[in-house]
Amino acid sequence: MLIPLILSGGSGTRLWPVSRKNLPKQFLSLTGQGTLFQQTVERTRLLPDVGSPIVVASEDHRFLVAEQLLESGIENATIVLEPLARNTAPAIALGAIQAVERDAEAILLVLPADHLIGDTESFTNGVGLALPIARDGWLATFGIRPDRPETGFGYIRRAESIGEGAYQVAQFVEKPALATAESYLADGGYDWNSGMFLFKASRYLEELELHAPEILQAVRAAHASAKGDLDFVRLDSEIFAQVPDNSIDYAVMEKTRRAAVIPVACEWSDIGSWSALWMAGIRDAQGNLREGDTIAINTANSLLRSHDRHLLATVGVDDLIVVTTPDATLVAHRDAAQDVKRVVDELKAAGRSEHSLHRIVRRPWGSYDSIESGERFQVKRIVVKPGAALSLQKHHHRAEHWIVVSGTAEVTCDERVFLLGENQSTYIPLGSVHRLRNPGKVLLELIEVQSGSYLGEDDIVRLEDVYGRS
């Protein structure tokens, strides 16, 4: 059985301010149909004899993963939640253990959730070439044929052929200087390291035990602690914290004698920066990649991205990245795109929330948008999905007013349970136990006005919660 293992733990800091900790790039629609995560899932469905996917994701993103799988028509995926990031070697080990439990001879197709592939047919053909050598016990990786000297990727040097379209790996090479990258391109025997792999799940575990036994032992202990929770496989956080942090390249691929590479030309991009997105996108005659409401006058070779109901205009500029969101704007030179993560580092150091949260925050029950805030007040637009409910909760420092804009709200306030329709409102006193539910079949939209001495999201005492957050 061929089982896709989708790694979805990345944070995508170089795509700030659109990609943030609580909504990283794999869950965003950046190019093409659907999010990068959904595009990855869809590619696996085109493969023959493929089983349901295994997804390894951050616990913080569990509802995003479940919702986007459901939107893609995938209802039987296994979602393994990492309590904290431990890099690719442990994440793949978790998936391999799950796969072996399903089928002792399972072959894993390991795919990062945040990559873009423009030529799906070439990718599928590459998987077909990798399958025979994987069955023979090789650990195959997919090398991307370079079309330019690139200093932002690692490289793989090919050795002798071991089958149709497959080569033994001679060497894994770190990100090179420009002159070295140019020599690799001229040589013709080097490929970019894509971070995509195909091998028997059991073979990966054997190689991990040989070269990094401490990782495998710790992962097995964490997996033994796993418990089912709704649609998820949860690991004990204290046990998983003992797992060493290491990548599959360092832990296994650079040490094994059975590493193989299948070169492919599939219009691949890791979308690792705004400049990478600019290169991968469809640009206009002036070389601009534009999305949203934009006006570009005497502007060339730039990426312009605006959010809803916001006009972005540029005049007389070249080679810029200009990205706006409701609460932040980025202006950078395209050549400095890799340094965007330094903005995120400064936001973290300053204790600001813009590195992790958008103004619009998604929750398993819907979303909220912080429209306005000031001294002792905050105004939110809350949207609740049909049939969904917020937790039964209370606050120590704030009271709330709710005004229904559309739909029907079922309100619990202490001992009372009552319905509110459009243009009706209610008051939730400080300290009252309350819950909001949408009993209808259309979206519930309301305006919430908070007032009090402290309005942070951590002033929520959850008493009951259908999403396991209490």
Coordinates of N, CA and C in Angstrom, one line a residue, residues 29 168 210 242 259 263 312 333-334 396 405 435 463:
S29 N -4.3 30.1 0.8 CA -4.4 30.0 -0.7 C -3.5 31.0 -1.2
Q168 N 22.0 6.3 -7.4 CA 22.5 6.3 -6.0 C 23.0 7.7 -5.6
L210 N 19.4 2.2 13.2 CA 20.8 2.0 13.0 C 21.6 3.3 13.2
Q242 N 10.9 14.7 25.2 CA 12.2 14.0 25.3 C 12.8 13.5 24.0
A259 N 20.7 5.4 0.0 CA 20.0 6.6 -0.4 C 20.0 6.7 -1.9
P263 N 15.7 12.3 -10.1 CA 15.5 13.7 -10.6 C 14.2 13.9 -11.3
L312 N -4.4 49.0 -2.7 CA -2.9 49.1 -2.7 C -2.5 49.7 -4.0
H333 N 12.5 45.0 -0.4 CA 13.1 44.8 -1.7 C 13.1 43.3 -1.9
R334 N 12.8 42.9 -3.2 CA 12.8 41.4 -3.5 C 14.0 40.7 -3.1
H396 N -13.3 36.9 34.2 CA -13.1 37.6 35.5 C -13.0 39.1 35.4
V405 N -26.5 40.2 14.0 CA -26.6 40.9 12.7 C -27.4 40.0 11.8
R435 N -22.7 30.8 27.2 CA -22.4 30.1 25.9 C -23.2 30.7 24.8
L463 N -15.5 26.0 31.0 CA -16.1 25.0 31.9 C -16.5 23.7 31.1

